[in-house]
């Protein structure tokens, strides 16, 4: 069981890192943590994020659980969908890179900047939406679940593997909240530098994440079709 579980965790590592390194959630949580009532709103945002991403991942498990049998129709449909989705992600990543604007620093969208003064409920809703309603997260969670299911892991081990995936994908959000709670002034300064870096290079980071995960999803789909 341990070997299968480790294989499942390894299969979901790339999608988890792709979510964790995506610019928008990192920028969003830093804005919340360094804003008004950040010590209260940061945990609310993180809770919303965990609930949203957890719900998206649970939905993927419900839809893709039939892919464990490589000979099933569900598995074939899932693999074809992975090939198409992976190819689309790679194309979008290349397109994003080619259209990037290198003319100086950028500012986050107005709605994201407003998170600095959000209420705890607003921070919770923002985390919920960024974690669960982000199309990229839905694709990445589905890719992770498909890869995990194909390893043959089931039952408690499947739940554990999915839970670890959600935690790994949430690592940057949770780390930012922790720094905001215990880091003091130096922690706030480090978070501000991180936010500025992410804002400035958000397009390049997004392009890199899209290409990385697109290639991973495409390769997984081709591997599944070849079995």
mmCIF file with all atom_site columns, C-alpha atoms in Angstrom:
data_model
loop_
_atom_site.group_PDB
_atom_site.id
_atom_site.type_symbol
_atom_site.label_atom_id
_atom_site.label_alt_id
_atom_site.label_comp_id
_atom_site.label_asym_id
_atom_site.label_entity_id
_atom_site.label_seq_id
_atom_site.pdbx_PDB_ins_code
_atom_site.Cartn_x
_atom_site.Cartn_y
_atom_site.Cartn_z
_atom_site.occupancy
_atom_site.B_iso_or_equiv
_atom_site.pdbx_formal_charge
_atom_site.auth_seq_id
_atom_site.auth_comp_id
_atom_site.auth_asym_id
_atom_site.auth_atom_id
_atom_site.pdbx_PDB_model_num
ATOM 1   C CA . UNK A 1 1   ? 0.000   0.000  0.000   1.00 0.00 ? 1   UNK A CA 1
ATOM 2   C CA . UNK A 1 2   ? 2.824   2.373  0.861   1.00 0.00 ? 2   UNK A CA 1
ATOM 3   C CA . UNK A 1 3   ? 4.437   1.910  -2.545  1.00 0.00 ? 3   UNK A CA 1
ATOM 4   C CA . UNK A 1 4   ? 1.148   2.550  -4.353  1.00 0.00 ? 4   UNK A CA 1
ATOM 5   C CA . UNK A 1 5   ? 0.475   5.617  -2.207  1.00 0.00 ? 5   UNK A CA 1
ATOM 6   C CA . UNK A 1 6   ? 3.921   7.043  -2.944  1.00 0.00 ? 6   UNK A CA 1
ATOM 7   C CA . UNK A 1 7   ? 3.338   6.418  -6.649  1.00 0.00 ? 7   UNK A CA 1
ATOM 8   C CA . UNK A 1 8   ? 0.016   8.251  -6.421  1.00 0.00 ? 8   UNK A CA 1
ATOM 9   C CA . UNK A 1 9   ? 1.600   11.204 -4.632  1.00 0.00 ? 9   UNK A CA 1
ATOM 10  C CA . UNK A 1 10  ? 4.349   11.375 -7.235  1.00 0.00 ? 10  UNK A CA 1
ATOM 11  C CA . UNK A 1 11  ? 1.767   11.355 -10.023 1.00 0.00 ? 11  UNK A CA 1
ATOM 12  C CA . UNK A 1 12  ? -0.007  14.388 -8.544  1.00 0.00 ? 12  UNK A CA 1
ATOM 13  C CA . UNK A 1 13  ? 3.105   16.402 -7.671  1.00 0.00 ? 13  UNK A CA 1
ATOM 14  C CA . UNK A 1 14  ? 3.391   18.386 -10.913 1.00 0.00 ? 14  UNK A CA 1
ATOM 15  C CA . UNK A 1 15  ? -0.239  19.612 -10.921 1.00 0.00 ? 15  UNK A CA 1
ATOM 16  C CA . UNK A 1 16  ? 0.083   20.485 -7.220  1.00 0.00 ? 16  UNK A CA 1
ATOM 17  C CA . UNK A 1 17  ? 3.177   22.603 -7.837  1.00 0.00 ? 17  UNK A CA 1
ATOM 18  C CA . UNK A 1 18  ? 1.526   24.252 -10.833 1.00 0.00 ? 18  UNK A CA 1
ATOM 19  C CA . UNK A 1 19  ? -1.363  25.394 -8.636  1.00 0.00 ? 19  UNK A CA 1
ATOM 20  C CA . UNK A 1 20  ? 0.927   26.432 -5.787  1.00 0.00 ? 20  UNK A CA 1
ATOM 21  C CA . UNK A 1 21  ? 3.100   28.579 -8.061  1.00 0.00 ? 21  UNK A CA 1
ATOM 22  C CA . UNK A 1 22  ? 0.238   30.257 -9.921  1.00 0.00 ? 22  UNK A CA 1
ATOM 23  C CA . UNK A 1 23  ? 0.535   34.048 -9.497  1.00 0.00 ? 23  UNK A CA 1
ATOM 24  C CA . UNK A 1 24  ? -3.079  35.015 -8.741  1.00 0.00 ? 24  UNK A CA 1
ATOM 25  C CA . UNK A 1 25  ? -3.610  33.063 -5.495  1.00 0.00 ? 25  UNK A CA 1
ATOM 26  C CA . UNK A 1 26  ? -0.198  34.117 -4.184  1.00 0.00 ? 26  UNK A CA 1
ATOM 27  C CA . UNK A 1 27  ? -0.830  37.776 -5.019  1.00 0.00 ? 27  UNK A CA 1
ATOM 28  C CA . UNK A 1 28  ? -4.342  37.537 -3.589  1.00 0.00 ? 28  UNK A CA 1
ATOM 29  C CA . UNK A 1 29  ? -3.321  36.038 -0.253  1.00 0.00 ? 29  UNK A CA 1
ATOM 30  C CA . UNK A 1 30  ? -0.440  38.496 0.157   1.00 0.00 ? 30  UNK A CA 1
ATOM 31  C CA . UNK A 1 31  ? -2.797  41.427 -0.470  1.00 0.00 ? 31  UNK A CA 1
ATOM 32  C CA . UNK A 1 32  ? -5.177  40.014 2.143   1.00 0.00 ? 32  UNK A CA 1
ATOM 33  C CA . UNK A 1 33  ? -2.493  39.254 4.731   1.00 0.00 ? 33  UNK A CA 1
ATOM 34  C CA . UNK A 1 34  ? -0.764  42.636 4.425   1.00 0.00 ? 34  UNK A CA 1
ATOM 35  C CA . UNK A 1 35  ? -4.034  44.591 4.292   1.00 0.00 ? 35  UNK A CA 1
ATOM 36  C CA . UNK A 1 36  ? -6.436  45.812 6.933   1.00 0.00 ? 36  UNK A CA 1
ATOM 37  C CA . UNK A 1 37  ? -7.095  43.127 9.578   1.00 0.00 ? 37  UNK A CA 1
ATOM 38  C CA . UNK A 1 38  ? -4.696  40.788 7.785   1.00 0.00 ? 38  UNK A CA 1
ATOM 39  C CA . UNK A 1 39  ? -4.214  38.583 10.847  1.00 0.00 ? 39  UNK A CA 1
ATOM 40  C CA . UNK A 1 40  ? -7.949  37.866 10.824  1.00 0.00 ? 40  UNK A CA 1
ATOM 41  C CA . UNK A 1 41  ? -8.590  37.856 7.085   1.00 0.00 ? 41  UNK A CA 1
ATOM 42  C CA . UNK A 1 42  ? -5.578  35.726 6.135   1.00 0.00 ? 42  UNK A CA 1
ATOM 43  C CA . UNK A 1 43  ? -6.859  32.548 7.825   1.00 0.00 ? 43  UNK A CA 1
ATOM 44  C CA . UNK A 1 44  ? -10.333 33.227 6.387   1.00 0.00 ? 44  UNK A CA 1
ATOM 45  C CA . UNK A 1 45  ? -8.877  33.428 2.861   1.00 0.00 ? 45  UNK A CA 1
ATOM 46  C CA . UNK A 1 46  ? -6.860  30.240 3.429   1.00 0.00 ? 46  UNK A CA 1
ATOM 47  C CA . UNK A 1 47  ? -9.941  28.406 4.708   1.00 0.00 ? 47  UNK A CA 1
ATOM 48  C CA . UNK A 1 48  ? -11.931 29.491 1.665   1.00 0.00 ? 48  UNK A CA 1
ATOM 49  C CA . UNK A 1 49  ? -9.101  28.406 -0.624  1.00 0.00 ? 49  UNK A CA 1
ATOM 50  C CA . UNK A 1 50  ? -8.868  24.963 1.006   1.00 0.00 ? 50  UNK A CA 1
ATOM 51  C CA . UNK A 1 51  ? -12.632 24.465 0.831   1.00 0.00 ? 51  UNK A CA 1
ATOM 52  C CA . UNK A 1 52  ? -12.815 25.582 -2.800  1.00 0.00 ? 52  UNK A CA 1
ATOM 53  C CA . UNK A 1 53  ? -9.883  23.516 -4.018  1.00 0.00 ? 53  UNK A CA 1
ATOM 54  C CA . UNK A 1 54  ? -11.005 20.561 -1.915  1.00 0.00 ? 54  UNK A CA 1
ATOM 55  C CA . UNK A 1 55  ? -14.484 20.699 -3.446  1.00 0.00 ? 55  UNK A CA 1
ATOM 56  C CA . UNK A 1 56  ? -13.068 20.902 -6.983  1.00 0.00 ? 56  UNK A CA 1
ATOM 57  C CA . UNK A 1 57  ? -10.815 17.927 -6.288  1.00 0.00 ? 57  UNK A CA 1
ATOM 58  C CA . UNK A 1 58  ? -13.645 15.912 -4.724  1.00 0.00 ? 58  UNK A CA 1
ATOM 59  C CA . UNK A 1 59  ? -15.770 16.574 -7.809  1.00 0.00 ? 59  UNK A CA 1
ATOM 60  C CA . UNK A 1 60  ? -12.926 15.318 -9.992  1.00 0.00 ? 60  UNK A CA 1
ATOM 61  C CA . UNK A 1 61  ? -12.701 12.144 -7.896  1.00 0.00 ? 61  UNK A CA 1
ATOM 62  C CA . UNK A 1 62  ? -16.434 11.533 -8.315  1.00 0.00 ? 62  UNK A CA 1
ATOM 63  C CA . UNK A 1 63  ? -16.263 12.013 -12.078 1.00 0.00 ? 63  UNK A CA 1
ATOM 64  C CA . UNK A 1 64  ? -13.012 10.168 -12.782 1.00 0.00 ? 64  UNK A CA 1
ATOM 65  C CA . UNK A 1 65  ? -13.122 7.225  -10.393 1.00 0.00 ? 65  UNK A CA 1
ATOM 66  C CA . UNK A 1 66  ? -14.074 4.929  -13.288 1.00 0.00 ? 66  UNK A CA 1
ATOM 67  C CA . UNK A 1 67  ? -10.758 5.614  -15.017 1.00 0.00 ? 67  UNK A CA 1
ATOM 68  C CA . UNK A 1 68  ? -8.963  3.106  -12.788 1.00 0.00 ? 68  UNK A CA 1
ATOM 69  C CA . UNK A 1 69  ? -9.774  0.334  -15.297 1.00 0.00 ? 69  UNK A CA 1
ATOM 70  C CA . UNK A 1 70  ? -7.583  1.066  -18.321 1.00 0.00 ? 70  UNK A CA 1
ATOM 71  C CA . UNK A 1 71  ? -9.928  -0.962 -20.547 1.00 0.00 ? 71  UNK A CA 1
ATOM 72  C CA . UNK A 1 72  ? -13.069 0.946  -19.583 1.00 0.00 ? 72  UNK A CA 1
ATOM 73  C CA . UNK A 1 73  ? -14.829 3.492  -21.758 1.00 0.00 ? 73  UNK A CA 1
ATOM 74  C CA . UNK A 1 74  ? -14.434 6.050  -18.980 1.00 0.00 ? 74  UNK A CA 1
ATOM 75  C CA . UNK A 1 75  ? -10.656 5.615  -19.018 1.00 0.00 ? 75  UNK A CA 1
ATOM 76  C CA . UNK A 1 76  ? -10.519 6.077  -22.793 1.00 0.00 ? 76  UNK A CA 1
ATOM 77  C CA . UNK A 1 77  ? -12.678 9.199  -22.672 1.00 0.00 ? 77  UNK A CA 1
ATOM 78  C CA . UNK A 1 78  ? -10.555 10.619 -19.853 1.00 0.00 ? 78  UNK A CA 1
ATOM 79  C CA . UNK A 1 79  ? -7.321  9.956  -21.746 1.00 0.00 ? 79  UNK A CA 1
ATOM 80  C CA . UNK A 1 80  ? -8.637  11.601 -24.922 1.00 0.00 ? 80  UNK A CA 1
ATOM 81  C CA . UNK A 1 81  ? -9.781  14.579 -22.861 1.00 0.00 ? 81  UNK A CA 1
ATOM 82  C CA . UNK A 1 82  ? -6.319  14.798 -21.271 1.00 0.00 ? 82  UNK A CA 1
ATOM 83  C CA . UNK A 1 83  ? -4.648  14.836 -24.676 1.00 0.00 ? 83  UNK A CA 1
ATOM 84  C CA . UNK A 1 84  ? -6.931  17.599 -25.942 1.00 0.00 ? 84  UNK A CA 1
ATOM 85  C CA . UNK A 1 85  ? -6.703  19.598 -22.713 1.00 0.00 ? 85  UNK A CA 1
ATOM 86  C CA . UNK A 1 86  ? -2.930  19.249 -22.549 1.00 0.00 ? 86  UNK A CA 1
ATOM 87  C CA . UNK A 1 87  ? -2.509  20.440 -26.117 1.00 0.00 ? 87  UNK A CA 1
ATOM 88  C CA . UNK A 1 88  ? -4.793  23.423 -25.482 1.00 0.00 ? 88  UNK A CA 1
ATOM 89  C CA . UNK A 1 89  ? -2.853  24.363 -22.334 1.00 0.00 ? 89  UNK A CA 1
ATOM 90  C CA . UNK A 1 90  ? 0.469   24.247 -24.174 1.00 0.00 ? 90  UNK A CA 1
ATOM 91  C CA . UNK A 1 91  ? -0.912  26.448 -26.956 1.00 0.00 ? 91  UNK A CA 1
ATOM 92  C CA . UNK A 1 92  ? -2.341  28.901 -24.409 1.00 0.00 ? 92  UNK A CA 1
ATOM 93  C CA . UNK A 1 93  ? 0.975   28.985 -22.575 1.00 0.00 ? 93  UNK A CA 1
ATOM 94  C CA . UNK A 1 94  ? 2.930   29.747 -25.734 1.00 0.00 ? 94  UNK A CA 1
ATOM 95  C CA . UNK A 1 95  ? 0.358   32.353 -26.737 1.00 0.00 ? 95  UNK A CA 1
ATOM 96  C CA . UNK A 1 96  ? 0.529   33.992 -23.299 1.00 0.00 ? 96  UNK A CA 1
ATOM 97  C CA . UNK A 1 97  ? 4.323   34.121 -23.493 1.00 0.00 ? 97  UNK A CA 1
ATOM 98  C CA . UNK A 1 98  ? 4.333   35.654 -26.955 1.00 0.00 ? 98  UNK A CA 1
ATOM 99  C CA . UNK A 1 99  ? 1.799   38.296 -25.922 1.00 0.00 ? 99  UNK A CA 1
ATOM 100 C CA . UNK A 1 100 ? 3.502   39.255 -22.668 1.00 0.00 ? 100 UNK A CA 1
ATOM 101 C CA . UNK A 1 101 ? 4.123   42.947 -22.028 1.00 0.00 ? 101 UNK A CA 1
ATOM 102 C CA . UNK A 1 102 ? 7.617   43.737 -20.818 1.00 0.00 ? 102 UNK A CA 1
ATOM 103 C CA . UNK A 1 103 ? 7.087   47.463 -20.308 1.00 0.00 ? 103 UNK A CA 1
ATOM 104 C CA . UNK A 1 104 ? 7.705   47.806 -16.594 1.00 0.00 ? 104 UNK A CA 1
ATOM 105 C CA . UNK A 1 105 ? 5.841   46.715 -13.459 1.00 0.00 ? 105 UNK A CA 1
ATOM 106 C CA . UNK A 1 106 ? 2.131   46.009 -13.446 1.00 0.00 ? 106 UNK A CA 1
ATOM 107 C CA . UNK A 1 107 ? -0.546  46.420 -10.814 1.00 0.00 ? 107 UNK A CA 1
ATOM 108 C CA . UNK A 1 108 ? -2.979  43.700 -9.738  1.00 0.00 ? 108 UNK A CA 1
ATOM 109 C CA . UNK A 1 109 ? -6.590  43.951 -10.951 1.00 0.00 ? 109 UNK A CA 1
ATOM 110 C CA . UNK A 1 110 ? -8.806  46.377 -9.047  1.00 0.00 ? 110 UNK A CA 1
ATOM 111 C CA . UNK A 1 111 ? -10.897 43.565 -7.550  1.00 0.00 ? 111 UNK A CA 1
ATOM 112 C CA . UNK A 1 112 ? -7.758  41.956 -6.160  1.00 0.00 ? 112 UNK A CA 1
ATOM 113 C CA . UNK A 1 113 ? -6.448  45.230 -4.734  1.00 0.00 ? 113 UNK A CA 1
ATOM 114 C CA . UNK A 1 114 ? -9.797  45.626 -2.949  1.00 0.00 ? 114 UNK A CA 1
ATOM 115 C CA . UNK A 1 115 ? -8.997  42.503 -0.924  1.00 0.00 ? 115 UNK A CA 1
ATOM 116 C CA . UNK A 1 116 ? -6.750  44.668 1.254   1.00 0.00 ? 116 UNK A CA 1
ATOM 117 C CA . UNK A 1 117 ? -9.843  46.176 2.886   1.00 0.00 ? 117 UNK A CA 1
ATOM 118 C CA . UNK A 1 118 ? -12.175 43.182 2.605   1.00 0.00 ? 118 UNK A CA 1
ATOM 119 C CA . UNK A 1 119 ? -14.199 41.825 5.507   1.00 0.00 ? 119 UNK A CA 1
ATOM 120 C CA . UNK A 1 120 ? -13.465 38.315 6.817   1.00 0.00 ? 120 UNK A CA 1
ATOM 121 C CA . UNK A 1 121 ? -16.482 37.098 4.847   1.00 0.00 ? 121 UNK A CA 1
ATOM 122 C CA . UNK A 1 122 ? -15.155 38.769 1.714   1.00 0.00 ? 122 UNK A CA 1
ATOM 123 C CA . UNK A 1 123 ? -11.744 37.177 2.225   1.00 0.00 ? 123 UNK A CA 1
ATOM 124 C CA . UNK A 1 124 ? -13.391 33.780 2.706   1.00 0.00 ? 124 UNK A CA 1
ATOM 125 C CA . UNK A 1 125 ? -15.420 34.180 -0.498  1.00 0.00 ? 125 UNK A CA 1
ATOM 126 C CA . UNK A 1 126 ? -12.356 35.317 -2.446  1.00 0.00 ? 126 UNK A CA 1
ATOM 127 C CA . UNK A 1 127 ? -10.396 32.270 -1.317  1.00 0.00 ? 127 UNK A CA 1
ATOM 128 C CA . UNK A 1 128 ? -13.335 30.017 -2.139  1.00 0.00 ? 128 UNK A CA 1
ATOM 129 C CA . UNK A 1 129 ? -13.650 31.422 -5.661  1.00 0.00 ? 129 UNK A CA 1
ATOM 130 C CA . UNK A 1 130 ? -9.917  31.455 -6.404  1.00 0.00 ? 130 UNK A CA 1
ATOM 131 C CA . UNK A 1 131 ? -9.554  27.909 -5.099  1.00 0.00 ? 131 UNK A CA 1
ATOM 132 C CA . UNK A 1 132 ? -12.663 26.279 -6.520  1.00 0.00 ? 132 UNK A CA 1
ATOM 133 C CA . UNK A 1 133 ? -14.007 28.361 -9.401  1.00 0.00 ? 133 UNK A CA 1
ATOM 134 C CA . UNK A 1 134 ? -10.726 29.025 -11.205 1.00 0.00 ? 134 UNK A CA 1
ATOM 135 C CA . UNK A 1 135 ? -10.877 27.039 -14.499 1.00 0.00 ? 135 UNK A CA 1
ATOM 136 C CA . UNK A 1 136 ? -7.145  26.380 -14.353 1.00 0.00 ? 136 UNK A CA 1
ATOM 137 C CA . UNK A 1 137 ? -7.483  24.817 -10.906 1.00 0.00 ? 137 UNK A CA 1
ATOM 138 C CA . UNK A 1 138 ? -10.330 22.625 -12.145 1.00 0.00 ? 138 UNK A CA 1
ATOM 139 C CA . UNK A 1 139 ? -8.167  21.368 -15.001 1.00 0.00 ? 139 UNK A CA 1
ATOM 140 C CA . UNK A 1 140 ? -5.148  20.805 -12.769 1.00 0.00 ? 140 UNK A CA 1
ATOM 141 C CA . UNK A 1 141 ? -7.165  19.058 -10.060 1.00 0.00 ? 141 UNK A CA 1
ATOM 142 C CA . UNK A 1 142 ? -8.726  16.803 -12.699 1.00 0.00 ? 142 UNK A CA 1
ATOM 143 C CA . UNK A 1 143 ? -5.293  16.022 -14.132 1.00 0.00 ? 143 UNK A CA 1
ATOM 144 C CA . UNK A 1 144 ? -3.986  15.163 -10.678 1.00 0.00 ? 144 UNK A CA 1
ATOM 145 C CA . UNK A 1 145 ? -6.951  12.946 -9.833  1.00 0.00 ? 145 UNK A CA 1
ATOM 146 C CA . UNK A 1 146 ? -6.763  11.142 -13.188 1.00 0.00 ? 146 UNK A CA 1
ATOM 147 C CA . UNK A 1 147 ? -3.071  10.441 -12.619 1.00 0.00 ? 147 UNK A CA 1
ATOM 148 C CA . UNK A 1 148 ? -3.705  9.236  -9.062  1.00 0.00 ? 148 UNK A CA 1
ATOM 149 C CA . UNK A 1 149 ? -6.639  7.002  -10.037 1.00 0.00 ? 149 UNK A CA 1
ATOM 150 C CA . UNK A 1 150 ? -4.589  5.380  -12.797 1.00 0.00 ? 150 UNK A CA 1
ATOM 151 C CA . UNK A 1 151 ? -2.058  4.167  -10.203 1.00 0.00 ? 151 UNK A CA 1
ATOM 152 C CA . UNK A 1 152 ? -4.784  1.907  -8.808  1.00 0.00 ? 152 UNK A CA 1
ATOM 153 C CA . UNK A 1 153 ? -4.976  3.521  -5.381  1.00 0.00 ? 153 UNK A CA 1
ATOM 154 C CA . UNK A 1 154 ? -8.426  3.203  -3.789  1.00 0.00 ? 154 UNK A CA 1
ATOM 155 C CA . UNK A 1 155 ? -10.389 3.805  -0.617  1.00 0.00 ? 155 UNK A CA 1
ATOM 156 C CA . UNK A 1 156 ? -8.561  5.409  2.291   1.00 0.00 ? 156 UNK A CA 1
ATOM 157 C CA . UNK A 1 157 ? -5.314  5.616  0.347   1.00 0.00 ? 157 UNK A CA 1
ATOM 158 C CA . UNK A 1 158 ? -7.078  7.531  -2.440  1.00 0.00 ? 158 UNK A CA 1
ATOM 159 C CA . UNK A 1 159 ? -8.532  9.966  0.075   1.00 0.00 ? 159 UNK A CA 1
ATOM 160 C CA . UNK A 1 160 ? -5.117  10.428 1.683   1.00 0.00 ? 160 UNK A CA 1
ATOM 161 C CA . UNK A 1 161 ? -3.411  10.997 -1.677  1.00 0.00 ? 161 UNK A CA 1
ATOM 162 C CA . UNK A 1 162 ? -6.043  13.554 -2.677  1.00 0.00 ? 162 UNK A CA 1
ATOM 163 C CA . UNK A 1 163 ? -5.753  15.294 0.694   1.00 0.00 ? 163 UNK A CA 1
ATOM 164 C CA . UNK A 1 164 ? -1.985  15.569 0.379   1.00 0.00 ? 164 UNK A CA 1
ATOM 165 C CA . UNK A 1 165 ? -2.422  16.949 -3.148  1.00 0.00 ? 165 UNK A CA 1
ATOM 166 C CA . UNK A 1 166 ? -4.728  19.692 -1.844  1.00 0.00 ? 166 UNK A CA 1
ATOM 167 C CA . UNK A 1 167 ? -2.254  20.585 0.910   1.00 0.00 ? 167 UNK A CA 1
ATOM 168 C CA . UNK A 1 168 ? 0.701   20.689 -1.491  1.00 0.00 ? 168 UNK A CA 1
ATOM 169 C CA . UNK A 1 169 ? -1.271  22.814 -3.947  1.00 0.00 ? 169 UNK A CA 1
ATOM 170 C CA . UNK A 1 170 ? -2.164  25.144 -1.060  1.00 0.00 ? 170 UNK A CA 1
ATOM 171 C CA . UNK A 1 171 ? 1.363   25.333 0.346   1.00 0.00 ? 171 UNK A CA 1
ATOM 172 C CA . UNK A 1 172 ? 2.144   28.856 -0.866  1.00 0.00 ? 172 UNK A CA 1
ATOM 173 C CA . UNK A 1 173 ? -1.184  30.221 0.383   1.00 0.00 ? 173 UNK A CA 1
ATOM 174 C CA . UNK A 1 174 ? -0.723  28.575 3.786   1.00 0.00 ? 174 UNK A CA 1
ATOM 175 C CA . UNK A 1 175 ? 2.900   29.720 3.999   1.00 0.00 ? 175 UNK A CA 1
ATOM 176 C CA . UNK A 1 176 ? 1.945   33.331 3.257   1.00 0.00 ? 176 UNK A CA 1
ATOM 177 C CA . UNK A 1 177 ? -0.702  33.270 5.986   1.00 0.00 ? 177 UNK A CA 1
ATOM 178 C CA . UNK A 1 178 ? 1.786   31.772 8.456   1.00 0.00 ? 178 UNK A CA 1
ATOM 179 C CA . UNK A 1 179 ? 4.366   34.456 7.653   1.00 0.00 ? 179 UNK A CA 1
ATOM 180 C CA . UNK A 1 180 ? 1.722   37.131 8.094   1.00 0.00 ? 180 UNK A CA 1
ATOM 181 C CA . UNK A 1 181 ? 0.756   35.756 11.500  1.00 0.00 ? 181 UNK A CA 1
ATOM 182 C CA . UNK A 1 182 ? 4.224   35.273 12.997  1.00 0.00 ? 182 UNK A CA 1
ATOM 183 C CA . UNK A 1 183 ? 6.642   37.171 10.757  1.00 0.00 ? 183 UNK A CA 1
ATOM 184 C CA . UNK A 1 184 ? 6.083   40.675 12.095  1.00 0.00 ? 184 UNK A CA 1
ATOM 185 C CA . UNK A 1 185 ? 7.400   43.666 10.155  1.00 0.00 ? 185 UNK A CA 1
ATOM 186 C CA . UNK A 1 186 ? 10.132  41.681 8.416   1.00 0.00 ? 186 UNK A CA 1
ATOM 187 C CA . UNK A 1 187 ? 7.589   39.088 7.326   1.00 0.00 ? 187 UNK A CA 1
ATOM 188 C CA . UNK A 1 188 ? 5.297   41.781 5.943   1.00 0.00 ? 188 UNK A CA 1
ATOM 189 C CA . UNK A 1 189 ? 8.206   43.276 3.998   1.00 0.00 ? 189 UNK A CA 1
ATOM 190 C CA . UNK A 1 190 ? 9.068   39.861 2.557   1.00 0.00 ? 190 UNK A CA 1
ATOM 191 C CA . UNK A 1 191 ? 5.454   39.344 1.521   1.00 0.00 ? 191 UNK A CA 1
ATOM 192 C CA . UNK A 1 192 ? 5.371   42.753 -0.158  1.00 0.00 ? 192 UNK A CA 1
ATOM 193 C CA . UNK A 1 193 ? 8.496   41.870 -2.134  1.00 0.00 ? 193 UNK A CA 1
ATOM 194 C CA . UNK A 1 194 ? 6.924   38.573 -3.139  1.00 0.00 ? 194 UNK A CA 1
ATOM 195 C CA . UNK A 1 195 ? 3.754   40.326 -4.265  1.00 0.00 ? 195 UNK A CA 1
ATOM 196 C CA . UNK A 1 196 ? 5.719   42.848 -6.339  1.00 0.00 ? 196 UNK A CA 1
ATOM 197 C CA . UNK A 1 197 ? 7.736   40.045 -7.938  1.00 0.00 ? 197 UNK A CA 1
ATOM 198 C CA . UNK A 1 198 ? 4.626   38.040 -8.758  1.00 0.00 ? 198 UNK A CA 1
ATOM 199 C CA . UNK A 1 199 ? 2.816   41.069 -10.185 1.00 0.00 ? 199 UNK A CA 1
ATOM 200 C CA . UNK A 1 200 ? 5.778   42.050 -12.356 1.00 0.00 ? 200 UNK A CA 1
ATOM 201 C CA . UNK A 1 201 ? 6.328   38.548 -13.721 1.00 0.00 ? 201 UNK A CA 1
ATOM 202 C CA . UNK A 1 202 ? 2.766   37.218 -13.550 1.00 0.00 ? 202 UNK A CA 1
ATOM 203 C CA . UNK A 1 203 ? 2.422   36.758 -17.317 1.00 0.00 ? 203 UNK A CA 1
ATOM 204 C CA . UNK A 1 204 ? 5.695   34.870 -17.661 1.00 0.00 ? 204 UNK A CA 1
ATOM 205 C CA . UNK A 1 205 ? 4.881   32.698 -14.641 1.00 0.00 ? 205 UNK A CA 1
ATOM 206 C CA . UNK A 1 206 ? 1.415   31.945 -15.983 1.00 0.00 ? 206 UNK A CA 1
ATOM 207 C CA . UNK A 1 207 ? 2.852   30.991 -19.376 1.00 0.00 ? 207 UNK A CA 1
ATOM 208 C CA . UNK A 1 208 ? 5.436   28.704 -17.782 1.00 0.00 ? 208 UNK A CA 1
ATOM 209 C CA . UNK A 1 209 ? 2.827   27.003 -15.589 1.00 0.00 ? 209 UNK A CA 1
ATOM 210 C CA . UNK A 1 210 ? 0.488   26.477 -18.552 1.00 0.00 ? 210 UNK A CA 1
ATOM 211 C CA . UNK A 1 211 ? 3.208   24.911 -20.700 1.00 0.00 ? 211 UNK A CA 1
ATOM 212 C CA . UNK A 1 212 ? 4.503   22.778 -17.828 1.00 0.00 ? 212 UNK A CA 1
ATOM 213 C CA . UNK A 1 213 ? 1.163   21.351 -16.831 1.00 0.00 ? 213 UNK A CA 1
ATOM 214 C CA . UNK A 1 214 ? -0.028  21.129 -20.440 1.00 0.00 ? 214 UNK A CA 1
ATOM 215 C CA . UNK A 1 215 ? 2.926   18.942 -21.333 1.00 0.00 ? 215 UNK A CA 1
ATOM 216 C CA . UNK A 1 216 ? 2.322   16.835 -18.229 1.00 0.00 ? 216 UNK A CA 1
ATOM 217 C CA . UNK A 1 217 ? -1.390  16.352 -18.970 1.00 0.00 ? 217 UNK A CA 1
ATOM 218 C CA . UNK A 1 218 ? -0.721  15.660 -22.653 1.00 0.00 ? 218 UNK A CA 1
ATOM 219 C CA . UNK A 1 219 ? 1.945   13.093 -21.815 1.00 0.00 ? 219 UNK A CA 1
ATOM 220 C CA . UNK A 1 220 ? -0.313  11.379 -19.288 1.00 0.00 ? 220 UNK A CA 1
ATOM 221 C CA . UNK A 1 221 ? -3.129  11.155 -21.818 1.00 0.00 ? 221 UNK A CA 1
ATOM 222 C CA . UNK A 1 222 ? -0.877  9.706  -24.509 1.00 0.00 ? 222 UNK A CA 1
ATOM 223 C CA . UNK A 1 223 ? 0.527   7.204  -22.020 1.00 0.00 ? 223 UNK A CA 1
ATOM 224 C CA . UNK A 1 224 ? -2.991  6.129  -21.067 1.00 0.00 ? 224 UNK A CA 1
ATOM 225 C CA . UNK A 1 225 ? -4.089  5.702  -24.681 1.00 0.00 ? 225 UNK A CA 1
ATOM 226 C CA . UNK A 1 226 ? -1.004  3.614  -25.380 1.00 0.00 ? 226 UNK A CA 1
ATOM 227 C CA . UNK A 1 227 ? -1.782  1.042  -22.691 1.00 0.00 ? 227 UNK A CA 1
#
